[in-house]
Short mmCIF file of C-alpha atoms in Angstrom, two decimals:
data_model
loop_
_atom_site.label_atom_id
_atom_site.label_comp_id
_atom_site.label_asym_id
_atom_site.label_seq_id
_atom_site.Cartn_x
_atom_site.Cartn_y
_atom_site.Cartn_z
CA MET S 1 12.55 20.62 -21.34
CA PRO S 2 12.53 17.61 -23.70
CA ARG S 3 8.99 16.52 -24.53
CA ASN S 4 9.63 13.01 -23.23
CA LEU S 5 10.16 14.47 -19.74
CA ALA S 6 7.35 17.01 -19.65
CA SER S 7 4.75 14.52 -18.38
CA PHE S 8 6.77 13.73 -15.23
CA LEU S 9 5.57 16.25 -12.66
CA CYS S 10 6.73 14.54 -9.45
CA LEU S 11 8.90 11.63 -8.39
CA ASP S 12 5.99 9.18 -8.18
CA ASP S 13 5.30 9.68 -11.89
CA PHE S 14 8.43 7.76 -12.84
CA GLN S 15 7.34 4.49 -11.24
CA ALA S 16 4.52 3.72 -13.67
CA ALA S 17 6.80 4.40 -16.63
CA ALA S 18 9.50 2.17 -15.15
CA ARG S 19 7.00 -0.62 -14.62
CA ARG S 20 5.98 -0.49 -18.29
CA ARG S 21 9.59 -0.56 -19.48
CA LEU S 22 11.23 -3.13 -17.20
CA PRO S 23 10.84 -6.92 -17.24
CA ARG S 24 8.60 -8.13 -14.45
CA GLN S 25 11.43 -9.72 -12.45
CA ILE S 26 13.58 -6.57 -12.49
CA TYR S 27 10.74 -4.21 -11.64
CA GLY S 28 9.59 -6.54 -8.87
CA TYR S 29 13.06 -6.57 -7.36
CA TYR S 30 13.29 -2.77 -7.39
CA ALA S 31 9.80 -2.13 -6.08
CA GLY S 32 9.47 -5.04 -3.66
CA ALA S 33 9.88 -5.24 0.09
CA ALA S 34 10.14 -7.96 2.73
CA GLU S 35 7.24 -10.23 3.65
CA THR S 36 4.01 -8.22 4.12
CA GLY S 37 5.53 -4.84 3.25
CA GLN S 38 4.61 -3.44 6.66
CA SER S 39 7.84 -1.48 7.12
CA PHE S 40 7.80 -0.26 3.52
CA GLU S 41 4.29 1.16 4.00
CA ALA S 42 5.17 2.55 7.44
CA ASN S 43 7.96 4.62 5.92
CA ARG S 44 5.45 6.59 3.84
CA GLU S 45 2.83 6.68 6.57
CA SER S 46 5.31 8.13 9.04
CA PHE S 47 5.67 11.29 6.95
CA ARG S 48 1.90 11.66 6.72
CA SER S 49 1.70 11.53 10.52
CA TYR S 50 3.41 14.92 10.83
CA GLU S 51 2.23 18.38 9.78
CA LEU S 52 4.38 21.37 8.94
CA VAL S 53 3.79 24.63 10.84
CA PRO S 54 4.44 27.56 8.47
CA ARG S 55 5.35 31.07 9.57
CA VAL S 56 3.97 33.95 7.50
CA LEU S 57 5.03 37.46 6.53
CA ALA S 58 8.64 36.37 6.48
CA ASP S 59 10.74 37.80 3.66
CA VAL S 60 11.78 34.60 1.89
CA SER S 61 13.22 36.22 -1.23
CA THR S 62 16.78 35.24 -0.27
CA ARG S 63 16.07 31.56 0.37
CA THR S 64 18.50 28.90 -0.79
CA THR S 65 18.41 25.10 -0.90
CA ARG S 66 22.18 24.86 -0.61
CA THR S 67 23.61 23.02 2.36
CA GLU S 68 26.83 21.59 3.77
CA LEU S 69 27.63 18.02 4.79
CA PHE S 70 31.04 16.79 5.97
CA GLY S 71 32.54 20.09 4.85
CA GLN S 72 31.24 19.68 1.29
CA HIS S 73 28.76 22.12 -0.23
CA TYR S 74 25.77 20.75 -2.12
CA ASP S 75 22.96 22.43 -4.04
CA ALA S 76 20.27 20.55 -2.12
CA PRO S 77 19.91 18.63 1.16
CA PHE S 78 19.44 15.24 -0.49
CA GLY S 79 21.44 12.63 -2.35
CA ILE S 80 21.01 9.34 -4.19
CA ALA S 81 21.01 6.28 -1.94
CA PRO S 82 22.86 3.09 -2.91
CA MET S 83 20.72 0.73 -4.98
CA GLY S 84 21.73 -2.73 -6.10
CA LEU S 85 21.66 -3.85 -9.73
CA SER S 86 21.18 -0.29 -11.01
CA GLY S 87 22.89 -1.40 -14.22
CA LEU S 88 19.73 -3.33 -15.12
CA ALA S 89 17.54 -0.20 -15.01
CA THR S 90 19.20 1.40 -18.01
CA PHE S 91 22.46 1.04 -19.90
CA ASP S 92 25.36 1.90 -17.58
CA GLY S 93 22.81 2.64 -14.88
CA GLU S 94 25.37 3.25 -12.14
CA ILE S 95 27.21 5.76 -14.34
CA ALA S 96 23.92 7.47 -15.24
CA LEU S 97 22.99 7.95 -11.58
CA ALA S 98 26.43 9.23 -10.62
CA ARG S 99 26.70 11.62 -13.57
CA ALA S 100 23.28 13.11 -12.98
CA ALA S 101 24.09 13.62 -9.30
CA GLU S 102 27.42 15.25 -10.07
CA ARG S 103 25.84 17.55 -12.64
CA GLU S 104 23.17 18.64 -10.17
CA ARG S 105 25.75 19.01 -7.38
CA ILE S 106 24.37 16.41 -4.96
CA PRO S 107 26.10 13.27 -3.64
CA SER S 108 25.41 9.73 -4.84
CA ILE S 109 26.36 6.50 -3.07
CA VAL S 110 27.67 3.58 -5.13
CA SER S 111 26.17 0.24 -4.15
CA ALA S 112 28.25 -2.83 -3.35
CA THR S 113 25.90 -4.80 -5.60
CA SER S 114 26.46 -2.57 -8.62
CA LEU S 115 27.35 -4.09 -11.97
CA THR S 116 29.99 -1.52 -12.94
CA ARG S 117 33.42 -1.44 -11.38
CA LEU S 118 33.62 1.11 -8.60
CA GLU S 119 36.81 2.52 -10.13
CA ARG S 120 34.97 3.36 -13.36
CA ILE S 121 32.02 4.91 -11.51
CA ALA S 122 34.44 7.18 -9.66
CA GLN S 123 36.37 8.10 -12.81
CA GLU S 124 33.47 8.61 -15.21
CA GLY S 125 30.65 9.44 -12.84
CA GLY S 126 32.46 11.44 -10.20
CA ALA S 127 31.11 9.33 -7.33
CA ARG S 128 32.92 9.69 -4.01
CA TRP S 129 30.71 7.69 -1.63
CA PHE S 130 30.84 3.88 -1.60
CA GLN S 131 28.51 1.56 0.31
CA ALA S 132 29.74 -1.87 1.36
CA TYR S 133 28.21 -5.12 2.57
CA LEU S 134 30.98 -6.84 4.48
CA PRO S 135 31.34 -10.21 6.17
CA GLY S 136 32.85 -10.54 9.63
CA GLU S 137 36.20 -11.54 8.11
CA ASP S 138 39.14 -9.24 8.79
CA GLU S 139 41.12 -10.04 5.63
CA ARG S 140 38.19 -9.45 3.28
CA ILE S 141 37.34 -6.22 5.09
CA ALA S 142 40.90 -4.92 4.84
CA ALA S 143 41.15 -5.79 1.14
CA MET S 144 37.89 -4.02 0.33
CA VAL S 145 38.78 -0.91 2.29
CA GLU S 146 42.10 -0.75 0.46
CA ARG S 147 40.41 -1.07 -2.94
CA VAL S 148 37.87 1.68 -2.21
CA ALA S 149 40.57 4.03 -0.97
CA ALA S 150 42.75 3.40 -4.01
CA ALA S 151 39.82 4.33 -6.28
CA GLY S 152 39.62 7.80 -4.78
CA TYR S 153 36.46 7.56 -2.67
CA ASP S 154 36.33 9.79 0.40
CA THR S 155 33.28 8.38 2.22
CA PHE S 156 32.87 4.71 3.21
CA VAL S 157 29.31 3.65 4.05
CA LEU S 158 28.98 0.37 5.95
CA THR S 159 25.50 -1.15 5.76
CA VAL S 160 24.85 -3.01 9.00
CA ASP S 161 21.26 -4.27 8.77
CA VAL S 162 21.84 -7.34 6.57
CA PRO S 163 23.31 -10.10 8.79
CA VAL S 164 21.17 -12.54 6.76
CA ALA S 165 19.15 -12.28 3.57
CA ALA S 166 15.61 -11.02 4.04
CA ASN S 167 12.48 -13.00 3.26
CA ARG S 168 11.42 -11.32 0.02
CA GLU S 169 8.55 -13.49 -1.09
CA ASN S 170 7.81 -11.09 -3.93
CA ASN S 171 11.07 -12.13 -5.62
CA VAL S 172 10.00 -15.77 -5.57
CA ARG S 173 6.61 -14.94 -7.04
CA THR S 174 8.07 -12.92 -9.91
CA GLY S 175 10.84 -15.44 -10.63
CA PHE S 176 13.68 -13.16 -9.56
CA SER S 177 16.89 -14.53 -8.08
CA ILE S 178 20.51 -13.44 -7.63
CA PRO S 179 22.10 -14.46 -9.92
CA LEU S 180 19.22 -14.58 -12.41
CA ARG S 181 18.49 -18.14 -13.57
CA PRO S 182 17.99 -18.59 -17.33
CA SER S 183 14.44 -19.76 -18.04
CA LEU S 184 11.70 -19.50 -20.62
CA ARG S 185 9.83 -17.20 -18.26
CA LEU S 186 12.81 -14.85 -17.97
CA ALA S 187 13.35 -14.88 -21.74
CA TRP S 188 9.68 -14.14 -22.39
CA ASP S 189 9.54 -11.29 -19.89
CA GLY S 190 12.55 -9.74 -21.59
CA ALA S 191 11.18 -10.31 -25.09
CA ILE S 192 7.93 -8.44 -24.38
CA ARG S 193 9.99 -5.44 -23.24
CA PRO S 194 11.95 -4.95 -26.49
CA ARG S 195 13.18 -1.42 -25.71
CA TRP S 196 14.73 -2.59 -22.45
CA LEU S 197 16.06 -5.75 -24.10
CA LEU S 198 17.81 -3.84 -26.89
CA ASP S 199 18.82 -0.61 -25.16
CA THR S 200 19.89 -2.08 -21.81
CA TRP S 201 20.56 -5.82 -21.88
CA PHE S 202 21.94 -6.30 -25.39
CA ALA S 203 23.76 -2.96 -25.30
CA SER S 204 25.52 -4.04 -22.09
CA PHE S 205 26.22 -7.53 -23.39
CA LEU S 206 27.68 -6.34 -26.70
CA ARG S 207 29.96 -3.77 -25.08
CA LYS S 208 30.94 -5.49 -21.83
CA GLY S 209 29.76 -9.08 -21.94
CA ILE S 210 27.56 -10.63 -19.26
CA PRO S 211 27.35 -8.18 -16.34
CA HIS S 212 29.04 -9.29 -13.13
CA PHE S 213 28.85 -8.30 -9.50
CA GLU S 214 31.92 -6.10 -9.56
CA ASN S 215 32.13 -4.60 -6.08
CA MET S 216 31.13 -7.09 -3.42
CA ASP S 217 34.79 -7.83 -2.69
CA ALA S 218 38.26 -6.73 -3.67
CA PHE S 219 37.94 -9.25 -6.53
CA ARG S 220 35.34 -9.65 -9.27
CA GLY S 221 32.17 -11.48 -8.32
CA PRO S 222 29.94 -13.90 -10.24
CA PRO S 223 27.89 -13.05 -13.35
CA ILE S 224 24.37 -11.69 -12.98
CA LEU S 225 23.03 -14.48 -15.21
CA SER S 226 23.93 -18.04 -14.27
CA ARG S 227 22.22 -21.40 -13.91
CA ASN S 228 24.20 -22.71 -10.94
CA VAL S 229 26.58 -20.05 -9.52
CA VAL S 230 25.98 -19.01 -5.91
CA ARG S 231 27.33 -15.74 -4.53
CA ALA S 232 29.89 -16.21 -1.77
CA ILE S 233 28.74 -13.36 0.46
CA GLY S 234 30.70 -14.60 3.46
CA ALA S 235 29.81 -14.63 7.14
CA ARG S 236 27.80 -11.44 7.38
CA ASP S 237 26.14 -12.74 10.53
CA GLN S 238 29.54 -12.52 12.25
CA LEU S 239 29.96 -8.79 11.54
CA ALA S 240 30.30 -6.98 14.88
CA TRP S 241 31.29 -3.66 16.43
CA ARG S 242 34.95 -4.68 16.48
CA HIS S 243 34.84 -4.79 12.68
CA LEU S 244 33.59 -1.20 12.56
CA GLU S 245 36.54 -0.28 14.78
CA LEU S 246 38.82 -2.15 12.36
CA ILE S 247 37.45 -0.18 9.41
CA ARG S 248 37.95 3.03 11.37
CA ARG S 249 41.63 2.20 11.87
CA LEU S 250 42.11 1.35 8.19
CA TRP S 251 39.97 4.02 6.55
CA MET S 252 41.32 7.56 6.52
CA GLY S 253 38.21 9.17 5.03
CA ARG S 254 34.74 9.73 6.39
CA LEU S 255 33.00 6.67 7.85
CA VAL S 256 29.20 6.33 7.85
CA VAL S 257 27.09 3.54 9.37
CA LYS S 258 23.88 2.83 7.45
CA GLY S 259 20.89 0.96 8.86
CA VAL S 260 20.69 2.34 12.41
CA LEU S 261 17.28 2.51 14.13
CA SER S 262 18.34 2.44 17.78
CA ALA S 263 19.70 5.39 19.74
CA GLN S 264 21.91 2.97 21.68
CA ASP S 265 23.47 1.78 18.42
CA ALA S 266 24.02 5.37 17.36
CA VAL S 267 26.00 5.92 20.56
CA LEU S 268 28.09 2.81 19.87
CA ALA S 269 28.73 4.00 16.31
CA ARG S 270 29.87 7.37 17.63
CA GLU S 271 32.16 5.73 20.18
CA ALA S 272 33.64 3.50 17.45
CA GLY S 273 34.65 6.59 15.49
CA ALA S 274 31.88 6.91 12.90
CA ASP S 275 31.49 10.34 11.35
CA GLY S 276 27.82 9.84 10.60
CA VAL S 277 24.87 7.47 10.60
CA ILE S 278 22.08 6.90 8.12
CA VAL S 279 18.85 6.16 9.94
CA SER S 280 17.20 3.50 7.79
CA ASN S 281 15.13 0.32 7.76
CA HIS S 282 16.53 -0.55 4.32
CA GLY S 283 13.43 0.71 2.57
CA GLY S 284 11.39 -2.00 4.27
CA ARG S 285 13.45 -4.66 2.49
CA GLN S 286 15.00 -6.40 5.51
CA LEU S 287 13.18 -6.85 8.84
CA ASP S 288 9.46 -6.53 8.16
CA GLY S 289 7.90 -4.78 11.11
CA ALA S 290 11.00 -2.69 11.85
CA ARG S 291 10.09 0.85 12.83
CA PRO S 292 10.12 3.53 10.15
CA ALA S 293 13.27 5.61 9.99
CA LEU S 294 11.43 8.89 10.65
CA ALA S 295 10.10 7.51 13.96
CA ALA S 296 13.64 6.62 15.05
CA LEU S 297 15.19 9.90 13.88
CA PRO S 298 14.59 12.31 16.82
CA ALA S 299 16.07 10.01 19.48
CA ILE S 300 19.11 9.29 17.33
CA ALA S 301 19.63 12.98 16.59
CA ASP S 302 19.57 13.68 20.33
CA VAL S 303 22.54 11.36 21.02
CA ALA S 304 24.53 11.86 17.81
CA GLY S 305 26.90 14.46 19.21
CA PRO S 306 29.37 15.50 16.49
CA MET S 307 28.14 12.85 14.04
CA SER S 308 26.10 13.87 11.01
CA VAL S 309 22.64 12.30 11.03
CA MET S 310 21.13 11.27 7.70
CA ILE S 311 17.97 9.37 6.85
CA ASP S 312 16.46 7.39 4.00
CA GLY S 313 13.17 5.59 3.44
CA GLY S 314 9.78 6.85 2.29
CA ILE S 315 10.88 10.29 1.10
CA ARG S 316 9.04 11.30 -2.06
CA ARG S 317 8.30 15.02 -1.78
CA GLY S 318 10.05 18.25 -0.88
CA SER S 319 7.76 18.48 2.14
CA ASP S 320 9.09 15.09 3.29
CA VAL S 321 12.64 16.44 3.13
CA LEU S 322 11.67 19.44 5.25
CA LYS S 323 9.92 17.22 7.81
CA ALA S 324 13.07 15.09 8.17
CA LEU S 325 15.21 18.19 8.65
CA ALA S 326 12.78 19.56 11.24
CA LEU S 327 13.03 16.32 13.22
CA GLY S 328 16.81 16.42 13.39
CA ALA S 329 18.26 15.13 10.11
CA ASP S 330 21.22 16.94 8.57
CA PHE S 331 20.65 15.35 5.15
CA VAL S 332 18.40 12.81 3.42
CA PHE S 333 18.84 10.13 0.77
CA LEU S 334 16.36 8.69 -1.72
CA GLY S 335 16.68 5.47 -3.68
CA ARG S 336 13.79 4.00 -5.63
CA PRO S 337 12.50 7.25 -7.22
CA PHE S 338 15.82 7.91 -8.92
CA LEU S 339 16.14 4.28 -9.99
CA PHE S 340 12.69 4.44 -11.56
CA ALA S 341 13.68 7.70 -13.26
CA ALA S 342 16.74 5.97 -14.71
CA ALA S 343 14.59 3.09 -15.96
CA ALA S 344 12.04 5.45 -17.48
CA ARG S 345 14.31 7.99 -19.20
CA GLY S 346 17.95 7.16 -18.46
CA GLU S 347 20.39 9.77 -17.22
CA ALA S 348 18.16 12.61 -18.41
CA GLY S 349 15.33 11.19 -16.34
CA VAL S 350 17.48 11.12 -13.20
CA GLY S 351 18.52 14.73 -13.75
CA HIS S 352 14.88 15.75 -14.22
CA ALA S 353 13.87 13.92 -11.03
CA ILE S 354 16.58 15.71 -9.06
CA ARG S 355 15.45 19.08 -10.37
CA LEU S 356 11.80 18.34 -9.57
CA LEU S 357 12.71 17.66 -5.93
CA LYS S 358 14.92 20.75 -5.76
CA VAL S 359 12.05 22.92 -6.99
CA GLU S 360 9.65 21.39 -4.48
CA ILE S 361 12.07 22.07 -1.62
CA ASP S 362 12.59 25.67 -2.75
CA ARG S 363 8.85 26.29 -3.09
CA ASN S 364 8.03 24.67 0.24
CA MET S 365 10.74 26.66 2.02
CA ALA S 366 8.99 29.83 0.87
CA LEU S 367 5.60 28.52 2.00
CA LEU S 368 7.08 27.42 5.34
CA GLY S 369 8.59 30.85 5.86
CA VAL S 370 12.30 29.94 5.99
CA THR S 371 15.27 31.07 3.94
CA ASP S 372 18.00 28.77 5.28
CA LEU S 373 17.68 25.00 5.74
CA ALA S 374 19.76 25.21 8.91
CA THR S 375 16.99 27.21 10.60
CA ILE S 376 14.36 24.49 10.20
CA GLY S 377 13.66 22.90 13.56
CA PRO S 378 11.06 21.43 15.94
CA GLU S 379 9.00 24.63 15.87
CA HIS S 380 8.16 23.91 12.24
CA ILE S 381 6.56 20.51 12.80
CA GLU S 382 3.81 18.90 14.90
CA PRO S 383 2.24 15.45 15.06
CA ALA S 384 -0.83 15.39 12.82
CA LEU S 385 -3.97 16.42 14.65
CA TRP S 386 -5.80 13.22 13.72
CA ARG S 387 -2.95 11.26 15.32
CA ARG S 388 -3.48 12.85 18.74
CA PHE S 389 -6.84 11.26 19.47
#
C-alpha cells in the first residue's frame, strides 16, 4: 500500500483530509445538507438504532462478498452514488470515480451535474449507469434519453425528489453558488489551497478550458464559473408519473427511480415499468425532516415485487451495508465517502476506500456467521435494545 494511503483506516478518515485540501465553498457544498441537517443526521442515527444478531459456530470459510444485480455480477454489494460537481474534487473527478469502480468491479452512477461529458465517462471510465434530473417537458426528456442510449449506458436512473431547489443555507454562508460567482473571497479560498488550485482547477482549465455542466440536457450547459449565467433547469416541478411512463417507452435498458421514501410511490414506480428503486432522502440535501431511507426500506421492500430495491444515505461501514441487506435491500450506494476519497488522494484514494469497505463487509460476514449475502435477512437484525424503552 502506498504510504500516502496507509493512514486511512475507514471511510470517515477521508473527510478530514478532503476538508484540508478543498476550498471552503467546494467542501461546504459536498458536506452540506438542507436547513438544519435533521435528515442528514437521521440517516446515520437510523443505522445506530439497529443491532446485528450474529450466529456462531458456523463454518464461514467459504464466504464471499460477490453479488448479482440486474443480471450483472459484482465483487461487492455496493456502488458509487451519483454526486454533482465531482470534477471539482480532483482532476477528472468523474473519470477517477468511474475507473476506480470499474477496477474494483462495482457499479458507479454518473451524475447529471457532472463536469465531464457522459460519453467520455462511459468510454474512458467504463460507467454504464447514468442519473438524470429532468424537467416535465417531453421533448427535453426524449432528447436526453436518446443521448444516454447512444453513449452506451444500460441503466437510466431518474431522480425524482428535486421538484424545486432545496434550502441549503450552508451554501449561502460559505459563498457557494451554481454557477460559482467570481469574487475576491472565492479567489482567496482557492489561493490558500495551492495543491487543489494547481492540480485540479488549473490542470482542468489548461487542458479543457472552463468546466461546463455537460450532462443536464442533450446539449452543453453553462460554465461552472460565471458572473451572470443562470442554469435553465426547466420545469422540474411539472415532472409527473406520465413522464416516467414516457421514459419507459423510450428507454430499452434498465430503468431505476431514485428518491423514493413511500411504499405507495414504490408501487406506482413498479406499475409504470421501473426495474428498480433507490430508497433515498438525497443524503438529507432536499426536504429537511424527511424520514431516513433505512426507516422507509422495509415497507418498500415488501411491495417491490420483481423490482430491485436499493438504498443510499448514511452508509459508512460494512456493518451498515449488512443492516441494509437484512432489512430488505438488494444493493446499496454510497456518495460522499468516495467523493472525499477522490478529493484526498484522487483515483487511488477511491480505490482504497472501496477496498476498505469490501474488507469490512467480508470480516463482518464472518462475525455475523454468514457465507452468502443472499442469506442475510430479518433474523440477523433487531431494533436496538435502548430504542425499545
